[in-house]
Structure formats: C-alpha cells, structure tokens
Coordinates of C-alpha atoms in Angstrom, one line a residue:
X23 CA -62.1 -47.3 -33.9
X24 CA -60.6 -45.0 -36.6
X25 CA -61.4 -44.7 -40.3
X26 CA -57.9 -45.7 -41.2
X27 CA -58.4 -49.1 -39.6
X28 CA -60.6 -50.0 -42.6
X29 CA -57.8 -49.6 -45.1
X30 CA -54.9 -50.9 -43.1
X31 CA -53.0 -53.8 -44.8
X32 CA -49.6 -54.5 -43.3
X33 CA -49.8 -58.3 -43.3
X34 CA -52.2 -61.0 -44.3
X35 CA -53.3 -64.5 -43.6
X36 CA -55.0 -66.6 -46.3
X37 CA -57.4 -69.5 -45.8
X38 CA -59.3 -71.7 -48.2
X39 CA -63.0 -71.3 -47.5
X40 CA -66.1 -71.8 -49.6
X41 CA -69.0 -69.5 -48.6
X42 CA -72.5 -70.7 -49.2
X43 CA -74.3 -68.9 -52.0
X44 CA -77.7 -68.5 -50.2
X45 CA -78.2 -65.3 -48.2
X46 CA -74.5 -64.7 -47.9
X47 CA -74.7 -60.9 -47.4
X48 CA -77.3 -61.2 -44.6
X49 CA -75.3 -63.8 -42.9
X50 CA -72.1 -61.8 -42.9
X51 CA -74.0 -58.6 -41.8
X52 CA -75.5 -60.4 -38.8
X53 CA -72.4 -62.1 -37.5
X54 CA -71.8 -61.4 -33.8
X55 CA -70.7 -63.3 -30.7
X56 CA -69.0 -63.3 -27.4
X57 CA -66.6 -65.4 -25.4
X58 CA -66.9 -65.3 -21.6
X59 CA -63.6 -67.2 -21.3
X60 CA -61.7 -64.4 -23.1
X61 CA -63.9 -61.5 -21.9
X62 CA -64.4 -60.8 -25.6
X63 CA -67.3 -59.6 -27.8
X64 CA -67.4 -59.1 -31.6
X65 CA -69.7 -58.2 -34.5
X66 CA -69.6 -57.3 -38.1
X67 CA -69.4 -53.5 -38.0
X68 CA -70.8 -50.8 -40.3
X69 CA -68.0 -49.2 -42.3
X70 CA -68.0 -45.5 -41.3
X71 CA -66.6 -44.5 -44.7
X72 CA -69.3 -46.0 -47.0
X73 CA -72.0 -46.8 -44.5
X74 CA -72.0 -50.5 -45.4
X75 CA -71.4 -53.7 -43.4
X76 CA -70.5 -55.6 -46.6
X77 CA -68.9 -54.0 -49.6
X78 CA -69.4 -55.9 -52.8
X79 CA -66.3 -56.0 -55.0
X80 CA -68.0 -57.6 -58.1
X81 CA -68.2 -61.3 -59.2
X82 CA -69.4 -62.3 -55.7
X83 CA -66.2 -61.0 -54.0
X84 CA -66.7 -59.3 -50.6
X85 CA -65.1 -57.0 -48.1
X86 CA -66.2 -56.7 -44.5
X87 CA -64.8 -55.8 -41.1
X88 CA -65.3 -57.3 -37.6
X89 CA -65.0 -55.1 -34.5
X90 CA -63.6 -56.7 -31.3
X91 CA -63.8 -55.4 -27.8
X92 CA -62.0 -57.3 -25.0
X93 CA -61.1 -56.7 -21.4
X94 CA -57.3 -56.6 -20.8
X95 CA -56.9 -58.6 -17.6
X96 CA -53.1 -58.2 -17.2
X97 CA -51.2 -60.7 -15.0
X98 CA -50.3 -57.9 -12.5
X99 CA -53.9 -56.8 -12.2
X100 CA -55.1 -60.3 -11.7
X101 CA -52.4 -61.1 -9.1
X102 CA -53.3 -57.9 -7.2
X103 CA -57.0 -58.9 -7.1
X104 CA -56.1 -62.4 -5.9
X105 CA -54.0 -60.9 -3.1
X106 CA -56.9 -58.6 -2.1
X107 CA -59.3 -61.6 -1.9
X108 CA -56.9 -63.7 0.2
X109 CA -56.3 -60.7 2.5
X110 CA -60.0 -60.2 2.8
X111 CA -60.5 -63.9 3.5
X112 CA -58.2 -63.6 6.6
X113 CA -60.8 -61.2 8.2
X114 CA -64.1 -62.6 6.8
X115 CA -64.3 -66.4 7.1
X116 CA -65.9 -68.1 4.2
X117 CA -64.8 -65.5 1.5
X118 CA -62.1 -67.6 -0.1
X119 CA -61.2 -69.9 2.7
X120 CA -61.3 -73.5 1.5
X121 CA -61.3 -72.5 -2.2
X122 CA -58.8 -74.0 -4.6
X123 CA -56.3 -71.7 -6.4
X124 CA -58.4 -72.2 -9.6
X125 CA -61.6 -71.1 -7.8
X126 CA -59.8 -68.1 -6.4
X127 CA -58.6 -67.0 -9.8
X128 CA -62.1 -67.4 -11.2
X129 CA -63.5 -65.3 -8.3
X130 CA -60.8 -62.7 -8.9
X131 CA -61.8 -62.4 -12.5
X132 CA -65.5 -62.0 -11.6
X133 CA -64.6 -59.3 -9.2
X134 CA -62.6 -57.4 -11.8
X135 CA -65.4 -57.7 -14.3
X136 CA -67.7 -55.9 -11.8
X137 CA -65.3 -52.9 -11.9
X138 CA -65.5 -50.2 -14.6
X139 CA -62.4 -51.2 -16.5
X140 CA -61.7 -49.9 -20.0
X141 CA -62.0 -52.3 -22.9
X142 CA -59.5 -52.6 -25.7
X143 CA -60.7 -52.8 -29.3
X144 CA -59.5 -54.0 -32.8
X145 CA -60.8 -53.9 -36.3
X146 CA -60.1 -57.0 -38.4
X147 CA -60.7 -56.7 -42.2
X148 CA -61.7 -59.6 -44.4
X149 CA -61.7 -60.1 -48.2
X150 CA -63.5 -63.1 -49.7
X151 CA -62.8 -64.3 -53.2
X152 CA -65.7 -66.2 -54.7
X153 CA -63.7 -67.5 -57.7
X154 CA -60.9 -69.3 -55.8
X155 CA -62.8 -69.6 -52.5
X156 CA -60.2 -67.8 -50.4
X157 CA -60.7 -65.8 -47.2
X158 CA -58.0 -63.2 -46.6
X159 CA -57.6 -61.3 -43.3
X160 CA -55.2 -58.4 -42.4
X161 CA -54.5 -59.7 -39.0
X162 CA -53.0 -62.8 -37.2
X163 CA -54.1 -61.7 -33.8
X164 CA -55.9 -64.1 -31.4
X165 CA -59.1 -62.1 -32.1
X166 CA -58.7 -62.7 -35.8
X167 CA -58.6 -66.5 -35.3
X168 CA -61.7 -66.3 -33.1
X169 CA -63.4 -64.4 -35.9
X170 CA -62.4 -67.1 -38.4
X171 CA -63.9 -69.7 -36.1
X172 CA -67.1 -67.7 -35.8
X173 CA -67.3 -67.2 -39.6
X174 CA -66.9 -70.9 -40.2
X175 CA -69.7 -71.7 -37.8
X176 CA -72.2 -68.9 -38.6
X177 CA -71.6 -69.0 -42.4
X178 CA -71.8 -72.8 -42.6
X179 CA -68.6 -72.6 -44.6
X180 CA -67.9 -75.5 -46.9
X181 CA -64.4 -77.1 -47.0
X182 CA -62.6 -74.7 -44.7
X183 CA -58.8 -75.3 -44.6
X184 CA -55.6 -73.6 -43.5
X185 CA -52.4 -73.7 -45.6
X186 CA -49.4 -75.6 -44.3
X187 CA -46.6 -75.5 -46.8
X188 CA -43.2 -76.8 -45.9
X189 CA -40.1 -74.8 -46.6
X190 CA -39.0 -77.5 -49.1
X191 CA -42.3 -77.5 -51.0
X192 CA -42.4 -73.7 -51.1
X193 CA -38.9 -73.9 -52.4
X194 CA -37.8 -70.2 -52.2
X195 CA -34.2 -71.2 -52.2
X196 CA -34.5 -73.2 -55.4
X197 CA -36.7 -70.5 -57.0
X198 CA -34.2 -67.7 -56.2
X199 CA -31.3 -69.8 -57.5
X200 CA -33.2 -70.4 -60.7
X201 CA -34.0 -66.7 -61.1
X202 CA -30.4 -65.5 -60.5
X203 CA -28.7 -68.2 -62.7
X204 CA -31.3 -68.9 -65.4
X205 CA -33.5 -65.8 -65.3
X206 CA -36.5 -68.0 -64.5
X207 CA -39.5 -66.2 -62.9
X208 CA -40.2 -67.2 -59.3
X209 CA -44.0 -66.7 -59.4
X210 CA -46.7 -65.7 -61.9
X211 CA -47.9 -62.1 -61.5
X212 CA -45.1 -61.3 -59.0
X213 CA -41.6 -60.0 -59.3
X214 CA -38.4 -60.2 -57.2
X215 CA -37.6 -56.8 -55.6
X216 CA -33.9 -57.6 -55.4
X217 CA -33.9 -58.0 -51.6
X218 CA -33.6 -61.2 -49.7
X219 CA -32.5 -62.5 -46.2
X220 CA -30.5 -65.7 -46.3
X221 CA -29.5 -68.0 -43.4
X222 CA -27.0 -70.7 -42.8
X223 CA -28.0 -73.4 -40.3
X224 CA -25.1 -74.9 -38.3
X225 CA -24.7 -77.2 -35.3
X226 CA -25.7 -80.8 -34.7
X227 CA -29.3 -79.9 -34.7
X228 CA -29.1 -76.8 -36.9
X229 CA -29.7 -74.8 -33.8
X230 CA -27.3 -72.0 -34.7
X231 CA -28.1 -69.6 -37.6
X232 CA -26.1 -67.0 -39.4
X233 CA -28.0 -64.4 -41.4
X234 CA -27.2 -62.4 -44.5
X235 CA -29.3 -59.4 -45.6
X236 CA -28.7 -59.0 -49.3
X237 CA -29.6 -56.3 -51.8
X238 CA -28.9 -56.9 -55.4
X239 CA -28.2 -53.8 -57.4
X240 CA -28.7 -53.6 -61.1
X241 CA -25.5 -51.6 -61.5
X242 CA -23.4 -54.0 -59.5
X243 CA -23.1 -57.6 -60.9
X244 CA -20.9 -58.5 -57.9
X245 CA -23.9 -58.1 -55.5
X246 CA -25.7 -60.7 -57.6
X247 CA -22.7 -63.1 -57.6
X248 CA -22.3 -62.8 -53.8
X249 CA -25.9 -64.1 -53.4
X250 CA -25.3 -66.9 -55.9
X251 CA -22.1 -67.9 -54.1
X252 CA -23.8 -67.9 -50.7
X253 CA -26.6 -70.2 -52.0
X254 CA -23.9 -72.6 -53.4
X255 CA -22.3 -72.6 -49.9
X256 CA -25.4 -73.8 -48.2
X257 CA -27.3 -70.6 -47.3
X258 CA -31.1 -70.9 -47.7
X259 CA -33.7 -68.2 -48.2
X260 CA -35.4 -66.9 -45.0
X261 CA -37.4 -64.3 -46.8
X262 CA -37.7 -62.4 -50.1
X263 CA -39.2 -59.2 -51.1
X264 CA -41.7 -59.3 -53.9
X265 CA -43.9 -56.8 -55.8
X266 CA -46.6 -56.6 -58.5
X267 CA -47.6 -54.1 -61.0
X268 CA -51.1 -52.8 -61.5
X269 CA -52.9 -52.5 -64.9
X270 CA -51.2 -49.2 -65.5
X271 CA -47.8 -50.9 -65.2
X272 CA -47.0 -49.2 -61.9
X273 CA -45.7 -50.8 -58.7
X274 CA -48.9 -51.5 -56.8
X275 CA -48.0 -53.7 -53.8
X276 CA -44.8 -54.9 -52.2
X277 CA -44.4 -57.4 -49.4
X278 CA -42.0 -59.9 -47.7
X279 CA -42.7 -63.6 -48.2
X280 CA -41.1 -65.9 -45.7
X281 CA -40.0 -69.5 -46.1
X282 CA -43.0 -70.5 -43.9
X283 CA -45.5 -68.8 -46.2
X284 CA -46.0 -65.7 -44.0
X285 CA -46.8 -62.5 -45.9
X286 CA -45.5 -59.4 -44.0
X287 CA -44.4 -55.8 -44.4
X288 CA -47.0 -55.1 -47.0
X289 CA -46.8 -51.7 -48.6
X290 CA -49.7 -50.6 -50.8
X291 CA -49.4 -47.7 -53.3
X292 CA -51.6 -44.7 -52.5
X293 CA -52.0 -45.7 -48.8
X294 CA -50.8 -42.4 -47.4
X295 CA -53.0 -40.3 -49.7
X296 CA -56.0 -42.5 -48.9
X297 CA -55.2 -42.4 -45.2
X298 CA -55.3 -38.6 -45.3
X299 CA -58.6 -38.7 -47.2
X300 CA -60.5 -41.0 -44.9
X301 CA -59.1 -39.4 -41.7
X302 CA -61.0 -36.2 -42.5
X303 CA -64.0 -38.1 -44.0
X304 CA -67.5 -36.9 -43.4
X305 CA -69.9 -39.9 -43.5
X306 CA -70.3 -41.2 -47.1
X307 CA -68.4 -38.3 -48.8
X308 CA -65.5 -40.5 -50.0
X309 CA -67.4 -43.8 -50.3
X310 CA -66.7 -44.2 -54.0
X311 CA -63.0 -43.5 -53.7
X312 CA -62.8 -45.9 -50.7
X313 CA -64.5 -48.7 -52.6
X314 CA -62.2 -48.2 -55.6
X315 CA -59.2 -48.3 -53.2
X316 CA -60.4 -51.5 -51.5
X317 CA -61.0 -53.1 -54.9
X318 CA -57.4 -52.4 -55.8
X319 CA -56.3 -54.0 -52.6
X320 CA -58.3 -57.0 -53.4
X321 CA -56.9 -57.3 -56.9
X322 CA -53.4 -57.1 -55.5
X323 CA -54.1 -59.8 -52.9
X324 CA -55.8 -61.9 -55.6
X325 CA -52.5 -61.9 -57.5
X326 CA -50.7 -63.1 -54.4
X327 CA -53.2 -66.0 -54.0
X328 CA -53.0 -67.0 -57.7
X329 CA -49.2 -66.4 -58.0
X330 CA -48.1 -68.2 -54.8
X331 CA -50.8 -70.3 -53.1
X332 CA -52.6 -72.0 -55.9
X333 CA -49.4 -73.5 -57.1
X334 CA -49.1 -75.4 -53.9
X335 CA -52.7 -76.7 -53.4
X336 CA -52.1 -80.1 -55.1
X337 CA -50.3 -82.3 -52.7
X338 CA -50.2 -79.6 -50.0
X339 CA -51.2 -80.4 -46.5
X340 CA -54.3 -78.5 -45.6
X341 CA -55.4 -78.6 -41.9
X342 CA -59.1 -78.5 -41.1
X343 CA -58.8 -76.9 -37.7
X344 CA -57.4 -73.5 -36.9

C-alpha cells in the first residue's frame, strides 16, 4: 500500500446509489468483510496522508478507500497441489481415494491456505456525490465489484443501479457529426480534444472492423474534412477524447469516452506534482494539500456525471444487480 494509491485516477466506473443520511460516516468507516470463496478480505482503510477513513468534501460529498488483500491461487500452483495430493493418495489409502475432482480441488485449496503464501493487495478509491446520488470508483477490478456489493449491503443503499447505455442512445457518432458540421457542443461542461477513433463494421454479421485513429488539427482543415467524410461513409465513433476546464480556465482533466460509456485514460492536472508530494509525506504533513487535490478530482468527476450521464437517465436501462 503506497500513498500514491490514494490519488490514482486512471479510469472510473459510475453507479447510481442513494446513501442513507443516518450515521453515514460511521457506517463507511466500519465497513469490512471477507470472502472464503475468493480468499479475500477487505475493509475501509485509514488514509495515511490525512489520517482519516472518510474525507468530507462538503455538501455531504465523501471520499474513502477500501483496502483488499487476497491470495493469488494461480492455476499452475493449484494443479501442482492437486498432483501432489493424488500422488500422496497412491501411498496413503484414504487421503484422496474415492474423492470427486471437485472435492480434490477443494482439498488442494485448503492445503495451500495452510501454507505461508504471500497475499496481494489493492486500494480502491470511492467518491460519493450526495447531490446526484452517484458513487464513483477508480477501478473496475473484481475486487471493486465485491466492494460495491458490500457497500450496498452494509450501507442499506437506496435505489442502487448500474448504467447500461446503448451505443445508439449515447450517440457519439451523431454528436461528433453535429460538432464538426454545425459546431454544436457534444456535452455540457466537456469539450472535444480533437482526437477520435472511428470504426467501420463489415461482413454479414459486422464481425470485421476497420479502425481509423484521427487527430483534427486547428491549422489543417483537411484533417477535419477527412473525419466528416469517413462518418458519411459509414464509420462510427469507437471512442473520443474529452477534457474540461477548471474554475481558472485551465485544462483540468482529460479522458477517453468509449461508445459503451467506459471512461478510460484519465489524466488529471497536477498529478505528477502531487505524486511527488505524497510519496515523501510524513503523516499528516500534507493533509490540507491532499484534501484540496481530492476535492478538485471530485469536481472534475462531477462534471463528467452531469455532462454525460445525467442526460441519459430518463429512458435509460438501469440494472439493479452488479
């Protein structure tokens, strides 16, 4: 676990979740659990930079982190342990003789757990917006999904949903076309960063795709016309690069938005400087600077939620289960 884990934001996943108002801080602070099936344990961890489990961001908004530890039982390790048990069973009747394959696998896992094997770990960060009732995480790992399930259960979350937006409803192709031909903004609060990846689906079942990586340069009108022509010829948007400005009018965050509503390749201004600051942090020394930085991250993510997601809530399919 490194201090930089608490400021890392390279991708995000956004959920609709309404936290209860009673004792919310205490509930988040005391979240913990384990999964015997996945050899996994987790808990809300104290932030080593500001000494808090939950950082208040004002107006009921929160930031907190969950620490995971799990045992990496690789396929090769498990197969070797199964082989050892079967070999032992040849010499010691009753060890695995008569067991089904499923029982042998279970016994092999138990034997491995008795050994002193190293655990892997991960920090997953969460932002909660009290205004729009959105929960944002910086990870899509299996551990993050387990944490979400745990949060829903332990927090008695009201109206939890995941977003499922079709490519047609998100409409990146139509939005990019309107931007390039009519100068119509694609999203509120967010701006096109002049980079996009297009694809052309071909074949009876659209199984073959041809891709174009496009950069539109302000000093080259032909680069813009090439993209417009490709869109007219049936190319569709696979992903676009967007950015937003902060209150000072500076580029604050950039990211790639895919046609399936995935937000990747996030770059946040000031990250390298903050990374250097917290890497050498003595406990609590840079707490105020860290909290100001996290508040800026939250403000940027809030623009993404309001600029992209909220426009698709009405009539959008929301799935109850994750």
